[in-house]
Amino acid sequence: MNEGQIWIDEEITEDTYQSVKAQLINNSAASDLTLHIASPGGSVYAGYKIYHAIKAAKKPIKVLVEGEAMSMASFLMVLGSSKACNPSRIMIHLPKSGVEGTSADMINGANELIKIEEEMAQEYSKKTGIPIDKIKAMMAKETYMTAQEAKDLGFVDEVISNTYLKAVAVGKPMKEKNLAQKALALANAALESIG
């Protein structure tokens, strides 16, 4: 099985969308995808494009939260079965906008935010089984969750604890004298190349 890796480790922007598209092309032969999320969130519209681009790959998707999935990044967790590293933080909130202009612009901007809120709440509700009105209340108060809290509420499916790998050397043991001599020879060679 050839597993593809997609990384979102920055604020979500149009550039992130372009990066994800390129990563999807690079992983076109993969049988399934793991989406790594370590993001404070960002643009709703770029996030929607990322969501659809990954869905369009038509591959099984696993999501791994590595430290943070805030705002729009938490929305992308609904793309597949999900795990959150412990510790991590997941946050959901109401969409925000910096609309400027006339009163009509403000009304149109508010209406757009209401639509986005509804769309996001529906997806969170499908993932968690929490009723939409409760999801909206959680979004309204800007809810931060630990990895375990997110699991308990159904936003992620599993919490994984960090495991530390031990370096293992295989080969013939060297005597300390030989090791020191080799290290000294490497250091001298490096100094000569600089000079």
GROMACS .gro file of N, CA and C in nm, residues 24 28 30-33 51-61:
model
   51
   24LEU      N    1  -0.101   1.694  -0.404
   24LEU     CA    2  -0.193   1.592  -0.455
   24LEU      C    3  -0.142   1.534  -0.587
   28SER      N    4  -0.032   1.134  -0.667
   28SER     CA    5  -0.141   1.080  -0.749
   28SER      C    6  -0.141   0.928  -0.755
   30ALA      N    7  -0.066   0.736  -0.502
   30ALA     CA    8  -0.090   0.683  -0.367
   30ALA      C    9  -0.227   0.616  -0.359
   31SER      N   10  -0.235   0.509  -0.281
   31SER     CA   11  -0.362   0.440  -0.264
   31SER      C   12  -0.452   0.511  -0.163
   32ASP      N   13  -0.391   0.581  -0.067
   32ASP     CA   14  -0.466   0.660   0.030
   32ASP      C   15  -0.382   0.778   0.073
   33LEU      N   16  -0.444   0.870   0.146
   33LEU     CA   17  -0.377   0.995   0.185
   33LEU      C   18  -0.384   1.016   0.335
   51TYR      N   19  -1.054   2.156   0.076
   51TYR     CA   20  -1.150   2.050   0.109
   51TYR      C   21  -1.194   1.977  -0.018
   52HIS      N   22  -1.235   2.053  -0.119
   52HIS     CA   23  -1.285   1.992  -0.242
   52HIS      C   24  -1.174   1.925  -0.323
   53ALA      N   25  -1.055   1.986  -0.323
   53ALA     CA   26  -0.943   1.925  -0.396
   53ALA      C   27  -0.907   1.790  -0.337
   54ILE      N   28  -0.903   1.781  -0.205
   54ILE     CA   29  -0.869   1.653  -0.141
   54ILE      C   30  -0.981   1.551  -0.163
   55LYS      N   31  -1.106   1.594  -0.152
   55LYS     CA   32  -1.219   1.504  -0.178
   55LYS      C   33  -1.215   1.451  -0.321
   56ALA      N   34  -1.178   1.540  -0.415
   56ALA     CA   35  -1.177   1.502  -0.556
   56ALA      C   36  -1.072   1.396  -0.587
   57ALA      N   37  -0.974   1.379  -0.499
   57ALA     CA   38  -0.872   1.275  -0.520
   57ALA      C   39  -0.933   1.136  -0.510
   58LYS      N   40  -1.051   1.126  -0.446
   58LYS     CA   41  -1.126   0.999  -0.435
   58LYS      C   42  -1.040   0.888  -0.377
   59LYS      N   43  -0.971   0.922  -0.268
   59LYS     CA   44  -0.888   0.824  -0.197
   59LYS      C   45  -0.929   0.823  -0.051
   60PRO      N   46  -0.912   0.710   0.018
   60PRO     CA   47  -0.936   0.710   0.163
   60PRO      C   48  -0.844   0.813   0.229
   61ILE      N   49  -0.900   0.890   0.323
   61ILE     CA   50  -0.825   1.000   0.385
   61ILE      C   51  -0.818   0.980   0.535
   0.00000   0.00000   0.00000
